[in-house]
PDB file of C-alpha atoms in Angstrom:
ATOM      1  CA  MET P  14     -27.515 178.112-127.649  1.00 76.00           C
ATOM      2  CA  SER P  15     -25.869 174.882-126.573  1.00 84.00           C
ATOM      3  CA  LEU P  16     -25.270 171.974-128.901  1.00 86.00           C
ATOM      4  CA  LEU P  17     -27.849 169.903-127.015  1.00 87.00           C
ATOM      5  CA  ALA P  18     -30.456 172.659-127.293  1.00 87.00           C
ATOM      6  CA  LEU P  19     -29.841 172.920-131.030  1.00 88.00           C
ATOM      7  CA  TYR P  20     -30.090 169.148-131.345  1.00 90.00           C
ATOM      8  CA  LYS P  21     -33.535 169.251-129.724  1.00 88.00           C
ATOM      9  CA  VAL P  22     -34.630 171.851-132.277  1.00 87.00           C
ATOM     10  CA  SER P  23     -33.108 170.190-135.344  1.00 88.00           C
ATOM     11  CA  PRO P  24     -31.374 166.830-134.831  1.00 91.00           C
ATOM     12  CA  LEU P  25     -30.927 166.368-138.582  1.00 92.00           C
ATOM     13  CA  ALA P  26     -28.923 169.579-138.894  1.00 91.00           C
ATOM     14  CA  VAL P  27     -26.589 168.673-136.022  1.00 93.00           C
ATOM     15  CA  ILE P  28     -26.008 165.069-137.113  1.00 94.00           C
ATOM     16  CA  SER P  29     -25.526 165.965-140.770  1.00 94.00           C
ATOM     17  CA  ASN P  30     -23.182 168.797-139.883  1.00 94.00           C
ATOM     18  CA  ALA P  31     -21.016 166.545-137.724  1.00 95.00           C
ATOM     19  CA  LEU P  32     -20.821 164.008-140.556  1.00 96.00           C
ATOM     20  CA  THR P  33     -20.043 166.787-143.011  1.00 95.00           C
ATOM     21  CA  GLY P  34     -17.229 167.908-140.730  1.00 94.00           C
ATOM     22  CA  ALA P  35     -15.844 164.375-140.771  1.00 95.00           C
ATOM     23  CA  ALA P  36     -15.922 164.366-144.575  1.00 95.00           C
ATOM     24  CA  HIS P  37     -14.323 167.813-144.846  1.00 94.00           C
ATOM     25  CA  GLY P  38     -11.627 166.908-142.326  1.00 94.00           C
ATOM     26  CA  THR P  39     -10.838 163.782-144.295  1.00 94.00           C
ATOM     27  CA  ALA P  40     -10.800 165.596-147.621  1.00 93.00           C
ATOM     28  CA  PHE P  41      -8.405 168.346-146.559  1.00 92.00           C
ATOM     29  CA  GLY P  42      -6.516 166.610-143.767  1.00 91.00           C
ATOM     30  CA  LEU P  43      -5.621 163.505-145.738  1.00 93.00           C
ATOM     31  CA  GLY P  44      -5.822 164.714-149.334  1.00 92.00           C
ATOM     32  CA  ALA P  45      -2.097 165.349-149.609  1.00 92.00           C
ATOM     33  CA  VAL P  46      -1.348 161.988-147.975  1.00 93.00           C
ATOM     34  CA  TYR P  47      -3.622 160.272-150.485  1.00 93.00           C
ATOM     35  CA  GLY P  48      -1.935 162.033-153.390  1.00 91.00           C
ATOM     36  CA  LEU P  49       1.583 161.141-152.269  1.00 91.00           C
ATOM     37  CA  GLN P  50       0.626 157.496-151.691  1.00 91.00           C
ATOM     38  CA  LYS P  51      -0.877 157.395-155.187  1.00 90.00           C
ATOM     39  CA  GLY P  52       2.369 158.737-156.665  1.00 89.00           C
ATOM     40  CA  PHE P  53       1.380 162.356-157.376  1.00 90.00           C
ATOM     41  CA  ASP P  54       4.150 164.908-157.713  1.00 88.00           C
ATOM     42  CA  ASN P  55       3.956 168.142-155.741  1.00 89.00           C
ATOM     43  CA  SER P  56       2.185 170.126-158.468  1.00 90.00           C
ATOM     44  CA  LEU P  57      -0.427 167.409-158.976  1.00 91.00           C
ATOM     45  CA  VAL P  58      -1.053 167.234-155.227  1.00 92.00           C
ATOM     46  CA  ALA P  59      -1.666 170.992-155.219  1.00 92.00           C
ATOM     47  CA  LEU P  60      -3.968 170.689-158.244  1.00 93.00           C
ATOM     48  CA  PHE P  61      -5.797 167.793-156.609  1.00 93.00           C
ATOM     49  CA  MET P  62      -6.459 169.784-153.444  1.00 92.00           C
ATOM     50  CA  ALA P  63      -7.420 172.932-155.337  1.00 93.00           C
ATOM     51  CA  SER P  64      -9.953 171.033-157.436  1.00 93.00           C
ATOM     52  CA  PHE P  65     -12.012 170.372-154.293  1.00 90.00           C
ATOM     53  CA  LEU P  66     -12.279 174.096-153.675  1.00 91.00           C
ATOM     54  CA  TRP P  67     -13.027 174.913-157.304  1.00 93.00           C
ATOM     55  CA  GLY P  68     -15.898 172.461-157.360  1.00 92.00           C
ATOM     56  CA  GLY P  69     -17.278 173.782-154.096  1.00 90.00           C
ATOM     57  CA  PHE P  70     -17.015 177.344-155.381  1.00 91.00           C
ATOM     58  CA  LEU P  71     -18.806 176.545-158.641  1.00 92.00           C
ATOM     59  CA  LEU P  72     -21.647 174.439-157.220  1.00 92.00           C
ATOM     60  CA  GLN P  73     -22.237 176.306-153.965  1.00 90.00           C
ATOM     61  CA  TRP P  74     -24.624 178.845-155.466  1.00 90.00           C
ATOM     62  CA  PRO P  75     -26.758 176.540-157.674  1.00 92.00           C
ATOM     63  CA  ILE P  76     -27.175 173.986-154.878  1.00 93.00           C
ATOM     64  CA  GLY P  77     -28.112 176.738-152.437  1.00 90.00           C
ATOM     65  CA  TRP P  78     -30.581 178.213-154.917  1.00 92.00           C
ATOM     66  CA  LEU P  79     -32.205 174.826-155.448  1.00 92.00           C
ATOM     67  CA  SER P  80     -32.555 174.332-151.693  1.00 90.00           C
ATOM     68  CA  ASP P  81     -34.276 177.717-151.400  1.00 89.00           C
ATOM     69  CA  LYS P  82     -36.683 176.848-154.187  1.00 88.00           C
ATOM     70  CA  TYR P  83     -37.434 173.162-153.634  1.00 88.00           C
ATOM     71  CA  GLY P  84     -36.743 172.557-149.940  1.00 85.00           C
ATOM     72  CA  ARG P  85     -33.682 171.777-147.855  1.00 88.00           C
ATOM     73  CA  ARG P  86     -34.180 168.104-147.134  1.00 91.00           C
ATOM     74  CA  GLY P  87     -34.789 167.095-150.725  1.00 91.00           C
ATOM     75  CA  ILE P  88     -31.654 168.855-151.961  1.00 93.00           C
ATOM     76  CA  MET P  89     -29.647 167.518-149.018  1.00 94.00           C
ATOM     77  CA  LEU P  90     -30.752 164.005-149.953  1.00 95.00           C
ATOM     78  CA  ILE P  91     -29.922 164.370-153.650  1.00 95.00           C
ATOM     79  CA  THR P  92     -26.567 166.015-152.918  1.00 95.00           C
ATOM     80  CA  ALA P  93     -25.572 163.354-150.389  1.00 96.00           C
ATOM     81  CA  MET P  94     -26.545 160.486-152.689  1.00 96.00           C
ATOM     82  CA  ALA P  95     -24.668 162.031-155.610  1.00 96.00           C
ATOM     83  CA  ALA P  96     -21.619 162.556-153.388  1.00 96.00           C
ATOM     84  CA  VAL P  97     -21.636 158.868-152.422  1.00 97.00           C
ATOM     85  CA  VAL P  98     -21.710 157.786-156.061  1.00 96.00           C
ATOM     86  CA  MET P  99     -19.003 160.217-157.174  1.00 96.00           C
ATOM     87  CA  CYS P 100     -16.708 159.311-154.261  1.00 95.00           C
ATOM     88  CA  LEU P 101     -16.980 155.627-155.086  1.00 95.00           C
ATOM     89  CA  LEU P 102     -16.182 156.395-158.719  1.00 95.00           C
ATOM     90  CA  ALA P 103     -13.177 158.483-157.691  1.00 93.00           C
ATOM     91  CA  SER P 104     -11.835 155.603-155.595  1.00 91.00           C
ATOM     92  CA  VAL P 105     -11.543 153.381-158.694  1.00 91.00           C
ATOM     93  CA  TRP P 106     -10.928 156.048-161.361  1.00 91.00           C
ATOM     94  CA  ASP P 107      -7.721 156.023-163.390  1.00 88.00           C
ATOM     95  CA  ILE P 108      -5.605 158.807-161.868  1.00 87.00           C
ATOM     96  CA  SER P 109      -3.677 159.219-165.125  1.00 86.00           C
ATOM     97  CA  SER P 110      -6.856 160.055-167.043  1.00 86.00           C
ATOM     98  CA  SER P 111      -7.419 163.642-168.151  1.00 87.00           C
ATOM     99  CA  SER P 112     -10.910 163.421-166.641  1.00 92.00           C
ATOM    100  CA  TYR P 113      -9.604 162.691-163.149  1.00 93.00           C
ATOM    101  CA  ILE P 114      -9.182 166.285-161.976  1.00 93.00           C
ATOM    102  CA  PRO P 115     -12.627 167.339-163.327  1.00 94.00           C
ATOM    103  CA  LEU P 116     -14.064 164.333-161.488  1.00 95.00           C
ATOM    104  CA  ILE P 117     -12.448 165.505-158.241  1.00 95.00           C
ATOM    105  CA  ALA P 118     -13.899 168.970-158.857  1.00 95.00           C
ATOM    106  CA  VAL P 119     -17.373 167.425-159.089  1.00 95.00           C
ATOM    107  CA  VAL P 120     -16.732 165.523-155.857  1.00 95.00           C
ATOM    108  CA  GLY P 121     -15.738 168.773-154.161  1.00 94.00           C
ATOM    109  CA  GLY P 122     -18.785 170.508-155.610  1.00 94.00           C
ATOM    110  CA  LEU P 123     -21.032 167.952-153.934  1.00 95.00           C
ATOM    111  CA  VAL P 124     -19.116 167.610-150.657  1.00 94.00           C
ATOM    112  CA  MET P 125     -18.381 171.248-149.839  1.00 93.00           C
ATOM    113  CA  PRO P 126     -21.913 172.819-149.978  1.00 92.00           C
ATOM    114  CA  MET P 127     -23.368 170.385-147.435  1.00 93.00           C
ATOM    115  CA  TYR P 128     -22.209 172.518-144.507  1.00 92.00           C
ATOM    116  CA  SER P 129     -24.169 175.484-145.845  1.00 91.00           C
ATOM    117  CA  LEU P 130     -27.238 173.308-146.371  1.00 92.00           C
ATOM    118  CA  CYS P 131     -27.079 172.102-142.767  1.00 91.00           C
ATOM    119  CA  VAL P 132     -26.758 175.650-141.431  1.00 90.00           C
ATOM    120  CA  ALA P 133     -29.651 176.849-143.605  1.00 90.00           C
ATOM    121  CA  TYR P 134     -31.805 173.902-142.508  1.00 90.00           C
ATOM    122  CA  ALA P 135     -31.167 174.709-138.846  1.00 90.00           C
ATOM    123  CA  SER P 136     -31.755 178.440-139.364  1.00 87.00           C
ATOM    124  CA  ASP P 137     -35.194 177.736-140.835  1.00 87.00           C
ATOM    125  CA  ARG P 138     -36.208 176.418-137.410  1.00 85.00           C
ATOM    126  CA  LEU P 139     -34.784 179.247-135.327  1.00 85.00           C
ATOM    127  CA  SER P 140     -35.823 182.783-134.546  1.00 83.00           C
ATOM    128  CA  PRO P 141     -33.499 185.581-135.728  1.00 83.00           C
ATOM    129  CA  GLU P 142     -32.271 186.059-132.159  1.00 82.00           C
ATOM    130  CA  GLN P 143     -31.147 182.417-131.946  1.00 85.00           C
ATOM    131  CA  ILE P 144     -29.244 182.169-135.220  1.00 85.00           C
ATOM    132  CA  VAL P 145     -25.959 183.726-134.034  1.00 85.00           C
ATOM    133  CA  SER P 146     -25.642 181.484-130.966  1.00 84.00           C
ATOM    134  CA  ALA P 147     -26.789 178.479-132.992  1.00 88.00           C
ATOM    135  CA  SER P 148     -24.005 179.145-135.503  1.00 86.00           C
ATOM    136  CA  GLY P 149     -21.496 178.517-132.727  1.00 88.00           C
ATOM    137  CA  ALA P 150     -23.193 175.225-131.910  1.00 90.00           C
ATOM    138  CA  MET P 151     -23.051 174.245-135.587  1.00 91.00           C
ATOM    139  CA  VAL P 152     -19.325 175.001-135.672  1.00 90.00           C
ATOM    140  CA  MET P 153     -18.912 172.808-132.585  1.00 92.00           C
ATOM    141  CA  ALA P 154     -20.783 169.941-134.255  1.00 92.00           C
ATOM    142  CA  SER P 155     -18.619 170.301-137.334  1.00 92.00           C
ATOM    143  CA  GLY P 156     -15.512 170.400-135.142  1.00 92.00           C
ATOM    144  CA  ILE P 157     -16.425 167.078-133.575  1.00 93.00           C
ATOM    145  CA  GLY P 158     -16.546 165.507-137.010  1.00 93.00           C
ATOM    146  CA  LEU P 159     -13.353 167.279-138.077  1.00 93.00           C
ATOM    147  CA  SER P 160     -11.472 165.809-135.133  1.00 92.00           C
ATOM    148  CA  VAL P 161     -12.804 162.264-135.419  1.00 94.00           C
ATOM    149  CA  GLY P 162     -13.183 161.622-139.152  1.00 93.00           C
ATOM    150  CA  PRO P 163      -9.565 162.025-140.314  1.00 94.00           C
ATOM    151  CA  ILE P 164      -8.256 159.854-137.464  1.00 94.00           C
ATOM    152  CA  LEU P 165     -10.538 156.953-138.342  1.00 95.00           C
ATOM    153  CA  VAL P 166      -9.883 157.226-142.075  1.00 95.00           C
ATOM    154  CA  ALA P 167      -6.118 157.524-141.520  1.00 94.00           C
ATOM    155  CA  LEU P 168      -6.157 154.292-139.519  1.00 95.00           C
ATOM    156  CA  ALA P 169      -8.134 152.602-142.295  1.00 94.00           C
ATOM    157  CA  MET P 170      -5.751 153.934-144.972  1.00 93.00           C
ATOM    158  CA  SER P 171      -2.761 152.523-143.126  1.00 92.00           C
ATOM    159  CA  SER P 172      -4.413 149.104-143.121  1.00 92.00           C
ATOM    160  CA  PHE P 173      -6.230 148.968-146.465  1.00 92.00           C
ATOM    161  CA  GLY P 174      -4.455 151.454-148.704  1.00 90.00           C
ATOM    162  CA  PRO P 175      -5.039 155.006-149.978  1.00 91.00           C
ATOM    163  CA  ASP P 176      -8.279 154.224-151.816  1.00 89.00           C
ATOM    164  CA  VAL P 177     -10.053 154.169-148.445  1.00 93.00           C
ATOM    165  CA  TYR P 178      -9.700 157.963-148.575  1.00 95.00           C
ATOM    166  CA  PHE P 179     -12.710 158.356-150.870  1.00 95.00           C
ATOM    167  CA  ILE P 180     -14.563 155.453-149.291  1.00 95.00           C
ATOM    168  CA  GLY P 181     -14.402 157.214-145.920  1.00 95.00           C
ATOM    169  CA  ILE P 182     -15.937 160.359-147.418  1.00 96.00           C
ATOM    170  CA  ALA P 183     -18.572 158.220-149.135  1.00 96.00           C
ATOM    171  CA  LEU P 184     -19.495 156.548-145.834  1.00 96.00           C
ATOM    172  CA  ALA P 185     -19.998 159.926-144.166  1.00 96.00           C
ATOM    173  CA  PHE P 186     -22.381 161.012-146.905  1.00 97.00           C
ATOM    174  CA  LEU P 187     -24.120 157.654-146.870  1.00 97.00           C
ATOM    175  CA  ALA P 188     -24.863 158.279-143.192  1.00 96.00           C
ATOM    176  CA  ILE P 189     -26.202 161.737-144.102  1.00 96.00           C
ATOM    177  CA  THR P 190     -28.441 160.108-146.713  1.00 96.00           C
ATOM    178  CA  LEU P 191     -29.873 157.728-144.116  1.00 96.00           C
ATOM    179  CA  ALA P 192     -30.379 160.576-141.632  1.00 94.00           C
ATOM    180  CA  VAL P 193     -32.305 162.627-144.189  1.00 94.00           C
ATOM    181  CA  LEU P 194     -34.444 159.650-145.188  1.00 94.00           C
ATOM    182  CA  ASN P 195     -35.281 159.038-141.543  1.00 92.00           C
ATOM    183  CA  SER P 196     -36.179 162.708-141.104  1.00 87.00           C
ATOM    184  CA  MET P 197     -38.508 162.572-144.109  1.00 86.00           C
ATOM    185  CA  ARG P 198     -40.717 160.129-142.222  1.00 82.00           C
ATOM    186  CA  TYR P 199     -41.993 163.119-140.264  1.00 73.00           C
ATOM    187  CA  ARG P 200     -43.728 166.254-141.426  1.00 63.00           C
ATOM    188  CA  GLU P 201     -41.397 169.215-141.691  1.00 58.00           C
ATOM    189  CA  VAL P 202     -42.335 172.095-139.363  1.00 55.00           C
ATOM    190  CA  THR P 203     -40.543 175.419-139.735  1.00 54.00           C
ATOM    191  CA  LEU P 204     -40.562 178.557-137.666  1.00 53.00           C
ATOM    192  CA  ALA P 205     -42.739 180.187-140.327  1.00 50.00           C
ATOM    193  CA  ASP P 206     -45.472 177.627-139.622  1.00 49.00           C
ATOM    194  CA  VAL P 207     -45.571 178.768-136.009  1.00 46.00           C
ATOM    195  CA  GLU P 208     -45.331 182.488-136.762  1.00 51.00           C
ATOM    196  CA  ASP P 209     -48.287 182.291-139.144  1.00 48.00           C
ATOM    197  CA  GLN P 210     -50.514 181.134-136.297  1.00 43.00           C
ATOM    198  CA  SER P 211     -52.391 183.730-134.263  1.00 43.00           C
ATOM    199  CA  PRO P 212     -52.076 183.680-130.480  1.00 48.00           C
ATOM    200  CA  ILE P 213     -54.959 182.186-128.523  1.00 43.00           C
ATOM    201  CA  LEU P 214     -57.157 184.892-126.995  1.00 44.00           C
ATOM    202  CA  ALA P 215     -60.010 184.559-124.523  1.00 44.00           C
ATOM    203  CA  ALA P 216     -63.339 185.490-126.099  1.00 45.00           C
ATOM    204  CA  GLY P 217     -66.881 185.717-124.828  1.00 47.00           C
ATOM    205  CA  VAL P 218     -69.887 183.894-126.167  1.00 48.00           C
ATOM    206  CA  ILE P 219     -70.910 185.188-129.556  1.00 53.00           C
ATOM    207  CA  GLY P 220     -74.584 186.068-129.928  1.00 55.00           C
ATOM    208  CA  THR P 221     -76.898 184.078-132.152  1.00 56.00           C
ATOM    209  CA  PRO P 222     -79.529 185.301-134.630  1.00 56.00           C
ATOM    210  CA  ILE P 223     -82.204 184.449-132.026  1.00 56.00           C
ATOM    211  CA  ALA P 224     -80.511 186.704-129.479  1.00 55.00           C
ATOM    212  CA  ALA P 225     -80.414 189.508-132.014  1.00 54.00           C
ATOM    213  CA  PHE P 226     -84.166 189.078-132.610  1.00 53.00           C
ATOM    214  CA  THR P 227     -85.146 189.018-128.929  1.00 56.00           C
ATOM    215  CA  ALA P 228     -82.876 191.929-127.973  1.00 57.00           C
ATOM    216  CA  PRO P 229     -82.578 194.173-131.027  1.00 55.00           C
ATOM    217  CA  ASP P 230     -81.368 197.148-128.946  1.00 60.00           C
ATOM    218  CA  ALA P 231     -78.525 195.285-127.232  1.00 58.00           C
ATOM    219  CA  GLN P 232     -75.868 197.143-129.196  1.00 62.00           C
ATOM    220  CA  ASP P 233     -77.331 200.516-128.225  1.00 64.00           C
ATOM    221  CA  TYR P 234     -77.465 199.429-124.599  1.00 58.00           C
ATOM    222  CA  ALA P 235     -73.818 198.317-124.658  1.00 61.00           C
ATOM    223  CA  GLU P 236     -72.781 201.654-126.127  1.00 64.00           C
ATOM    224  CA  ALA P 237     -74.759 203.446-123.422  1.00 61.00           C
ATOM    225  CA  LEU P 238     -72.858 201.525-120.772  1.00 57.00           C
ATOM    226  CA  GLU P 239     -69.583 202.786-122.202  1.00 60.00           C
ATOM    227  CA  GLU P 240     -70.850 206.383-122.271  1.00 60.00           C
ATOM    228  CA  ASP P 241     -72.273 206.344-118.709  1.00 58.00           C
ATOM    229  CA  GLU P 242     -75.818 206.944-119.968  1.00 53.00           C
ATOM    230  CA  LEU P 243     -77.287 203.955-118.169  1.00 51.00           C
ATOM    231  CA  GLU P 244     -79.645 206.043-116.003  1.00 54.00           C
ATOM    232  CA  LEU P 245     -81.070 207.748-119.061  1.00 50.00           C
ATOM    233  CA  LEU P 246     -81.896 204.422-120.625  1.00 49.00           C
ATOM    234  CA  ASP P 247     -83.284 203.016-117.378  1.00 51.00           C
ATOM    235  CA  ASP P 248     -85.774 205.890-117.234  1.00 51.00           C
ATOM    236  CA  SER P 249     -86.776 205.323-120.824  1.00 51.00           C
ATOM    237  CA  ASP P 250     -89.831 203.336-121.819  1.00 50.00           C
ATOM    238  CA  GLU P 251     -87.665 201.274-124.148  1.00 50.00           C
ATOM    239  CA  TRP P 252     -86.171 199.312-121.224  1.00 46.00           C
ATOM    240  CA  THR P 253     -88.106 197.496-118.515  1.00 46.00           C
ATOM    241  CA  GLN P 254     -85.243 195.772-116.711  1.00 47.00           C
ATOM    242  CA  ALA P 255     -82.002 197.305-115.457  1.00 45.00           C
ATOM    243  CA  PRO P 256     -78.860 195.192-115.138  1.00 48.00           C
ATOM    244  CA  ILE P 257     -78.664 193.282-111.878  1.00 43.00           C
ATOM    245  CA  ALA P 258     -74.968 192.428-111.765  1.00 47.00           C
ATOM    246  CA  GLY P 259     -72.439 193.522-114.331  1.00 47.00           C
ATOM    247  CA  PRO P 260     -73.134 194.692-117.858  1.00 49.00           C
ATOM    248  CA  GLU P 261     -75.975 192.291-118.576  1.00 51.00           C
ATOM    249  CA  ILE P 262     -78.005 193.059-121.667  1.00 50.00           C
ATOM    250  CA  ALA P 263     -81.540 194.196-120.840  1.00 52.00           C
ATOM    251  CA  VAL P 264     -84.455 192.378-122.464  1.00 51.00           C
ATOM    252  CA  PRO P 265     -87.780 193.744-123.735  1.00 52.00           C
ATOM    253  CA  ASP P 266     -91.009 193.637-121.705  1.00 54.00           C
ATOM    254  CA  ALA P 267     -91.845 190.023-120.860  1.00 49.00           C
ATOM    255  CA  ASP P 268     -95.628 190.567-121.119  1.00 52.00           C
ATOM    256  CA  ALA P 269     -95.273 192.007-124.590  1.00 49.00           C
ATOM    257  CA  SER P 270     -93.119 189.092-125.621  1.00 46.00           C
ATOM    258  CA  ALA P 271     -95.660 186.645-124.185  1.00 45.00           C
ATOM    259  CA  GLU P 272     -98.460 188.290-126.124  1.00 45.00           C
ATOM    260  CA  GLU P 273     -96.447 188.093-129.318  1.00 45.00           C
ATOM    261  CA  ASP P 274     -95.626 184.436-128.678  1.00 44.00           C
ATOM    262  CA  HIS P 275     -99.261 183.655-127.929  1.00 41.00           C
ATOM    263  CA  TYR P 276    -100.327 185.292-131.139  1.00 40.00           C
TER     264      TYR P 276
END
């Protein structure tokens, strides 16, 4: 599946995944640069980078479980909004505080699971046969963000200082927030909604209670047609009219019906 084809199926997943790639590329491509510009020693830079992964490892499962239980878009929205707030806090937080590394772990816990949420959201709209090829398209979308995001943030850091590092990540997740809000204007349709529908089949006219009253032996006549016993029924006194063209249902004697109606 091409990236364009996947976009037509789920534009939110593709856009959010590209923005997530930009945030991830910034976090890991410029994290060491940020730490060195802020005066971290080598061990603190390593701890700073590892805290992103620890947070992502710890919050990956609960965020995924919540998205399974309460819906993808809602959890994507909450996660993106929380990531924006925490990134802005990290940009002004005292780096010498003992709470700084735990704060970075929380930032990583909110930033890292978004890729999985985007993939799960796209997979909900695909058949099992499409998921493998769509995964390649999702990687491509993420790669676009990975290649563009760090370059733009690096240029901004060179002009405005290292604190733009977290602001760049916050802007990516702010864009995800807006994309999810825009998507929520429309009703969510998943593949399961389509699979639950039965295929349209051609059907004949269904008989009415009046037809059952005027032709009470129609079922027997239809069964006789299937069993090639039409001649036997035509010779019987029960039937006064043979089918003219096709398996038409015979009707009772018209004179008898007229007498009954007259009575």
